[in-house]
PDB file of C-alpha atoms in Angstrom:
ATOM      1  CA  PRO A 498       2.403   8.776   5.529  1.00 68.00           C
ATOM      2  CA  PHE A 499       2.876   5.532   3.219  1.00 75.00           C
ATOM      3  CA  ARG A 500       6.408   4.033   2.414  1.00 75.00           C
ATOM      4  CA  ASP A 501       7.483   7.044   0.080  1.00 80.00           C
ATOM      5  CA  GLY A 502       4.273   9.020  -0.225  1.00 82.00           C
ATOM      6  CA  THR A 503       0.910   8.310   0.713  1.00 86.00           C
ATOM      7  CA  ILE A 504      -1.236   4.779   0.697  1.00 86.00           C
ATOM      8  CA  LEU A 505      -3.515   6.326  -2.630  1.00 91.00           C
ATOM      9  CA  GLN A 506      -0.183   6.874  -4.086  1.00 93.00           C
ATOM     10  CA  SER A 507       0.898   3.347  -3.712  1.00 91.00           C
ATOM     11  CA  VAL A 508      -2.181   2.247  -5.141  1.00 93.00           C
ATOM     12  CA  ALA A 509      -2.267   3.901  -7.729  1.00 94.00           C
ATOM     13  CA  GLU A 510       1.629   3.545  -8.843  1.00 93.00           C
ATOM     14  CA  ALA A 511       0.772  -0.323  -8.667  1.00 94.00           C
ATOM     15  CA  ALA A 512      -2.298   0.246 -11.215  1.00 94.00           C
ATOM     16  CA  LEU A 513      -0.224   2.779 -13.804  1.00 94.00           C
ATOM     17  CA  GLY A 514       3.155   0.143 -13.530  1.00 93.00           C
ATOM     18  CA  ALA A 515       1.042  -2.537 -14.782  1.00 94.00           C
ATOM     19  CA  GLY A 516      -0.027   0.009 -18.111  1.00 93.00           C
ATOM     20  CA  CYS A 517      -4.248   0.721 -16.509  1.00 94.00           C
ATOM     21  CA  ARG A 518      -5.475   4.008 -17.025  1.00 93.00           C
ATOM     22  CA  VAL A 519      -6.301   5.091 -13.418  1.00 95.00           C
ATOM     23  CA  LEU A 520      -9.933   6.426 -12.355  1.00 94.00           C
ATOM     24  CA  VAL A 521     -10.166   7.368  -8.336  1.00 94.00           C
ATOM     25  CA  VAL A 522     -13.475   7.304  -7.206  1.00 93.00           C
ATOM     26  CA  ALA A 523     -14.304   9.141  -3.989  1.00 90.00           C
ATOM     27  CA  GLY A 524     -17.211  11.293  -2.237  1.00 87.00           C
ATOM     28  CA  ASN A 525     -16.164  12.560   1.356  1.00 84.00           C
ATOM     29  CA  ARG A 526     -13.082  14.901   0.829  1.00 83.00           C
ATOM     30  CA  ALA A 527     -12.949  14.130  -2.711  1.00 87.00           C
ATOM     31  CA  ASP A 528     -10.697  17.331  -2.888  1.00 88.00           C
ATOM     32  CA  SER A 529      -8.291  16.362  -0.688  1.00 89.00           C
ATOM     33  CA  ILE A 530      -7.164  13.409  -3.675  1.00 90.00           C
ATOM     34  CA  PRO A 531      -4.653  15.338  -5.129  1.00 89.00           C
ATOM     35  CA  GLU A 532      -3.095  16.317  -2.306  1.00 89.00           C
ATOM     36  CA  ALA A 533      -3.009  12.740  -1.327  1.00 88.00           C
ATOM     37  CA  LEU A 534      -1.780  11.556  -5.099  1.00 91.00           C
ATOM     38  CA  GLY A 535       1.097  13.955  -4.860  1.00 86.00           C
ATOM     39  CA  ALA A 536       1.914  16.921  -7.980  1.00 84.00           C
ATOM     40  CA  CYS A 537       3.585  13.851  -9.988  1.00 84.00           C
ATOM     41  CA  LEU A 538       0.922  11.564  -9.686  1.00 88.00           C
ATOM     42  CA  ALA A 539      -1.973  13.507  -9.656  1.00 88.00           C
ATOM     43  CA  SER A 540      -1.517  14.280 -13.824  1.00 90.00           C
ATOM     44  CA  PHE A 541      -2.093  11.289 -14.185  1.00 93.00           C
ATOM     45  CA  VAL A 542      -5.223   9.789 -12.400  1.00 94.00           C
ATOM     46  CA  GLU A 543      -8.500  11.149 -13.225  1.00 93.00           C
ATOM     47  CA  VAL A 544     -10.170  11.841  -9.788  1.00 93.00           C
ATOM     48  CA  VAL A 545     -14.435  11.257 -10.311  1.00 93.00           C
ATOM     49  CA  PHE A 546     -16.576  12.601  -7.226  1.00 92.00           C
ATOM     50  CA  ASN A 547     -19.599  10.478  -5.848  1.00 91.00           C
ATOM     51  CA  PRO A 548     -21.976  12.439  -4.983  1.00 90.00           C
ATOM     52  CA  HIS A 549     -23.843   8.973  -3.474  1.00 84.00           C
ATOM     53  CA  TRP A 550     -20.325   8.197  -1.360  1.00 88.00           C
ATOM     54  CA  ARG A 551     -22.930   8.169   2.067  1.00 88.00           C
ATOM     55  CA  GLU A 552     -25.018   4.723   0.373  1.00 87.00           C
ATOM     56  CA  GLY A 553     -22.070   2.757   0.452  1.00 86.00           C
ATOM     57  CA  MET A 554     -19.476   1.447  -1.929  1.00 89.00           C
ATOM     58  CA  MET A 555     -21.670   0.254  -4.516  1.00 93.00           C
ATOM     59  CA  GLY A 556     -22.574   4.144  -5.555  1.00 92.00           C
ATOM     60  CA  SER A 557     -18.815   4.077  -5.918  1.00 92.00           C
ATOM     61  CA  LEU A 558     -18.243   1.083  -7.899  1.00 95.00           C
ATOM     62  CA  GLN A 559     -21.219   2.125 -10.296  1.00 95.00           C
ATOM     63  CA  THR A 560     -19.958   6.099 -10.516  1.00 94.00           C
ATOM     64  CA  GLY A 561     -16.131   4.289 -11.679  1.00 95.00           C
ATOM     65  CA  MET A 562     -17.732   1.737 -14.284  1.00 96.00           C
ATOM     66  CA  SER A 563     -19.862   4.602 -15.460  1.00 95.00           C
ATOM     67  CA  ARG A 564     -16.825   5.688 -16.833  1.00 95.00           C
ATOM     68  CA  VAL A 565     -14.876   2.251 -18.355  1.00 96.00           C
ATOM     69  CA  ARG A 566     -13.685   2.699 -21.938  1.00 93.00           C
ATOM     70  CA  SER A 567     -12.016  -0.583 -22.313  1.00 94.00           C
ATOM     71  CA  THR A 568     -13.338  -4.289 -22.648  1.00 95.00           C
ATOM     72  CA  ARG A 569     -12.081  -5.169 -19.108  1.00 96.00           C
ATOM     73  CA  PHE A 570     -11.088  -3.069 -15.994  1.00 96.00           C
ATOM     74  CA  PHE A 571     -10.089  -3.732 -12.385  1.00 96.00           C
ATOM     75  CA  VAL A 572     -11.451  -2.954  -9.394  1.00 96.00           C
ATOM     76  CA  LEU A 573      -9.054  -1.943  -6.391  1.00 95.00           C
ATOM     77  CA  PRO A 574     -10.246  -0.443  -2.863  1.00 92.00           C
ATOM     78  CA  ALA A 575      -8.137   2.170  -2.303  1.00 89.00           C
ATOM     79  CA  ASP A 576      -7.082   0.752   1.132  1.00 88.00           C
ATOM     80  CA  MET A 577      -5.316  -1.898  -0.264  1.00 91.00           C
ATOM     81  CA  PRO A 578      -1.419  -0.475  -1.021  1.00 90.00           C
ATOM     82  CA  PHE A 579       0.042  -3.989  -1.526  1.00 92.00           C
ATOM     83  CA  ALA A 580      -1.382  -5.418  -4.398  1.00 95.00           C
ATOM     84  CA  PRO A 581       1.945  -6.555  -6.821  1.00 95.00           C
ATOM     85  CA  VAL A 582       1.905  -4.932 -10.541  1.00 95.00           C
ATOM     86  CA  ARG A 583       2.270  -8.868 -10.691  1.00 96.00           C
ATOM     87  CA  ALA A 584      -1.121  -9.648 -10.115  1.00 97.00           C
ATOM     88  CA  PHE A 585      -2.494  -7.521 -12.212  1.00 96.00           C
ATOM     89  CA  ARG A 586      -0.718  -8.817 -15.062  1.00 96.00           C
ATOM     90  CA  GLU A 587      -0.925 -12.401 -14.416  1.00 97.00           C
ATOM     91  CA  LEU A 588      -4.983 -11.622 -14.332  1.00 97.00           C
ATOM     92  CA  VAL A 589      -4.349 -10.156 -17.690  1.00 96.00           C
ATOM     93  CA  ARG A 590      -2.693 -12.976 -18.910  1.00 97.00           C
ATOM     94  CA  GLU A 591      -5.242 -15.497 -17.818  1.00 97.00           C
ATOM     95  CA  ALA A 592      -8.204 -13.778 -19.202  1.00 97.00           C
ATOM     96  CA  GLU A 593      -6.423 -13.326 -22.692  1.00 96.00           C
ATOM     97  CA  LEU A 594      -5.641 -16.551 -23.060  1.00 97.00           C
ATOM     98  CA  ARG A 595      -9.252 -18.072 -21.909  1.00 96.00           C
ATOM     99  CA  GLN A 596     -10.330 -15.493 -24.694  1.00 96.00           C
ATOM    100  CA  ALA A 597      -7.913 -16.771 -27.134  1.00 97.00           C
ATOM    101  CA  SER A 598      -9.280 -20.486 -26.661  1.00 97.00           C
ATOM    102  CA  GLY A 599     -12.577 -19.206 -27.041  1.00 97.00           C
ATOM    103  CA  LEU A 600     -14.163 -19.350 -23.655  1.00 97.00           C
ATOM    104  CA  PRO A 601     -16.263 -17.002 -22.707  1.00 94.00           C
ATOM    105  CA  ASP A 602     -14.930 -13.841 -20.678  1.00 94.00           C
ATOM    106  CA  ALA A 603     -15.014 -13.613 -16.652  1.00 97.00           C
ATOM    107  CA  PRO A 604     -14.263 -12.227 -13.933  1.00 98.00           C
ATOM    108  CA  PHE A 605     -11.064 -13.144 -12.771  1.00 98.00           C
ATOM    109  CA  PHE A 606     -10.070 -12.769  -9.072  1.00 98.00           C
ATOM    110  CA  PRO A 607      -6.821 -13.367  -7.567  1.00 98.00           C
ATOM    111  CA  MET A 608      -6.115 -16.044  -5.142  1.00 97.00           C
ATOM    112  CA  PHE A 609      -3.917 -16.194  -1.938  1.00 97.00           C
ATOM    113  CA  HIS A 610      -3.712 -19.453   0.070  1.00 96.00           C
ATOM    114  CA  SER A 611      -7.357 -20.394  -1.047  1.00 95.00           C
ATOM    115  CA  MET A 612      -8.597 -16.556  -0.540  1.00 96.00           C
ATOM    116  CA  PRO A 613      -9.936 -14.207  -3.278  1.00 96.00           C
ATOM    117  CA  GLY A 614      -8.193 -10.788  -2.831  1.00 96.00           C
ATOM    118  CA  HIS A 615      -7.493  -8.073  -5.102  1.00 96.00           C
ATOM    119  CA  PRO A 616      -7.641  -6.199  -8.013  1.00 97.00           C
ATOM    120  CA  VAL A 617     -10.133  -8.032  -9.626  1.00 97.00           C
ATOM    121  CA  LEU A 618     -10.433  -8.076 -13.415  1.00 97.00           C
ATOM    122  CA  ILE A 619     -13.993  -7.691 -14.675  1.00 97.00           C
ATOM    123  CA  PRO A 620     -15.365  -7.820 -18.295  1.00 97.00           C
ATOM    124  CA  SER A 621     -16.925  -4.673 -19.281  1.00 96.00           C
ATOM    125  CA  ARG A 622     -20.199  -6.603 -20.814  1.00 96.00           C
ATOM    126  CA  CYS A 623     -20.922  -6.287 -16.890  1.00 97.00           C
ATOM    127  CA  ILE A 624     -21.266  -2.563 -16.666  1.00 97.00           C
ATOM    128  CA  ALA A 625     -24.361  -2.245 -17.687  1.00 98.00           C
ATOM    129  CA  GLU A 626     -25.998  -5.514 -15.394  1.00 98.00           C
ATOM    130  CA  ALA A 627     -23.601  -3.862 -12.602  1.00 97.00           C
ATOM    131  CA  LEU A 628     -25.626   0.058 -12.725  1.00 97.00           C
ATOM    132  CA  ARG A 629     -28.855  -0.996 -12.256  1.00 97.00           C
ATOM    133  CA  LEU A 630     -27.872  -3.178  -8.921  1.00 97.00           C
ATOM    134  CA  PRO A 631     -29.639  -1.043  -6.189  1.00 95.00           C
ATOM    135  CA  ARG A 632     -27.289   0.729  -4.239  1.00 89.00           C
ATOM    136  CA  GLY A 633     -26.798  -1.671  -0.767  1.00 88.00           C
ATOM    137  CA  SER A 634     -25.846  -4.562  -3.314  1.00 93.00           C
ATOM    138  CA  ARG A 635     -22.781  -6.190  -2.694  1.00 94.00           C
ATOM    139  CA  PHE A 636     -20.788  -6.540  -5.991  1.00 96.00           C
ATOM    140  CA  LYS A 637     -18.821  -9.488  -4.784  1.00 95.00           C
ATOM    141  CA  ASP A 638     -22.056 -11.250  -4.910  1.00 97.00           C
ATOM    142  CA  PHE A 639     -22.717  -9.470  -8.463  1.00 97.00           C
ATOM    143  CA  LEU A 640     -19.602 -11.272  -9.552  1.00 97.00           C
ATOM    144  CA  SER A 641     -19.803 -14.220  -7.956  1.00 97.00           C
ATOM    145  CA  ALA A 642     -23.293 -14.930  -9.765  1.00 97.00           C
ATOM    146  CA  ARG A 643     -21.541 -14.530 -13.019  1.00 97.00           C
ATOM    147  CA  ASN A 644     -18.694 -17.810 -13.160  1.00 96.00           C
ATOM    148  CA  PRO A 645     -15.643 -16.081 -12.024  1.00 98.00           C
ATOM    149  CA  VAL A 646     -12.395 -17.217 -12.430  1.00 98.00           C
ATOM    150  CA  TYR A 647     -10.125 -17.925  -9.503  1.00 98.00           C
ATOM    151  CA  LEU A 648      -6.454 -17.723 -10.200  1.00 98.00           C
ATOM    152  CA  SER A 649      -3.652 -18.566  -7.556  1.00 97.00           C
ATOM    153  CA  VAL A 650      -1.717 -15.927  -7.191  1.00 95.00           C
ATOM    154  CA  GLU A 651       1.764 -16.014  -5.239  1.00 93.00           C
ATOM    155  CA  ASP A 652       1.415 -12.820  -3.089  1.00 94.00           C
ATOM    156  CA  GLY A 653      -0.213 -12.337  -0.128  1.00 93.00           C
ATOM    157  CA  GLY A 654      -0.326  -8.494  -0.933  1.00 93.00           C
ATOM    158  CA  ILE A 655      -3.467  -9.230  -2.531  1.00 95.00           C
ATOM    159  CA  ARG A 656      -5.229  -9.578   0.883  1.00 94.00           C
ATOM    160  CA  LYS A 657      -4.008  -6.852   2.599  1.00 90.00           C
ATOM    161  CA  ASP A 658      -5.741  -3.773   3.465  1.00 87.00           C
ATOM    162  CA  ILE A 659      -5.286  -1.035   5.647  1.00 86.00           C
ATOM    163  CA  ASP A 660      -8.512  -0.598   8.183  1.00 82.00           C
ATOM    164  CA  THR A 661      -7.749   0.507  11.770  1.00 78.00           C
ATOM    165  CA  PRO A 662      -4.984   2.027  13.286  1.00 70.00           C
ATOM    166  CA  GLY A 663      -4.116  -1.724  14.215  1.00 71.00           C
ATOM    167  CA  ASP A 664      -3.021  -2.044  10.981  1.00 66.00           C
ATOM    168  CA  TYR A 665      -0.746   0.800  11.567  1.00 49.00           C
ATOM    169  CA  GLU A 666       0.670  -0.434  14.814  1.00 53.00           C
ATOM    170  CA  ARG A 667       1.302  -4.136  13.013  1.00 54.00           C
ATOM    171  CA  GLY A 668       4.216  -2.002  10.731  1.00 42.00           C
ATOM    172  CA  THR A 669       0.839  -1.543   8.053  1.00 45.00           C
ATOM    173  CA  VAL A 670       1.467   2.344   7.952  1.00 40.00           C
ATOM    174  CA  VAL A 671      -2.264   4.446   7.946  1.00 37.00           C
ATOM    175  CA  SER A 672      -2.840   7.949   7.131  1.00 37.00           C
ATOM    176  CA  ARG A 673      -5.723   9.492   9.270  1.00 36.00           C
ATOM    177  CA  ASN A 674      -6.588  11.660   6.061  1.00 36.00           C
ATOM    178  CA  GLU A 675      -6.700   8.954   4.069  1.00 37.00           C
ATOM    179  CA  SER A 676      -9.960   7.473   5.851  1.00 36.00           C
ATOM    180  CA  MET A 677     -12.485   8.713   3.063  1.00 38.00           C
ATOM    181  CA  LYS A 678     -14.639   6.145   1.119  1.00 44.00           C
ATOM    182  CA  THR A 679     -12.518   5.613  -2.018  1.00 53.00           C
ATOM    183  CA  CYS A 680     -12.669   3.102  -4.413  1.00 57.00           C
ATOM    184  CA  VAL A 681     -10.247   2.858  -7.231  1.00 65.00           C
ATOM    185  CA  VAL A 682     -11.080   1.718 -11.136  1.00 68.00           C
ATOM    186  CA  LEU A 683      -8.741   0.615 -12.830  1.00 60.00           C
ATOM    187  CA  GLU A 684      -8.942   0.207 -16.673  1.00 63.00           C
ATOM    188  CA  ARG A 685      -6.796  -2.157 -18.934  1.00 62.00           C
TER     189      ARG A 685
END
């Protein structure tokens, strides 16, 4: 349990609130995702199975990116329920301003106290190359080599994830039933 639902519900609600199409990429126990989303949200979220989930996060990212249909998309790990809707909107606004001024599109990372967080806004032109990356690659390294823009956001939720029982004990509720490898790819 988390707040009034689950961790995954909180992530999906923030993304939907920012106007995103939500793709949840899952591997192990992917069949439990609709239940973790709840009946109401499950109809607004596309669950995509990643058969290569044992090979790490890159396979999940590639699986999700292969379904993107927009010019930009967000990546938000499913264990980050504190990412605020405002962060999504600020990143989109900055990307649109950059585009309007003729600057090249770039990945956008939100920053809090000089530390990058999530969601990350990525131009879809990066997808073809990212789909060719070896499964063990670090996506952050790939994005860092593409002249990312770092935008200060006044909300620590962009850095806060839920990984351990210790997070639970500190008041950041975690559900052991959601400890599967899951990635959320969001289209804007």
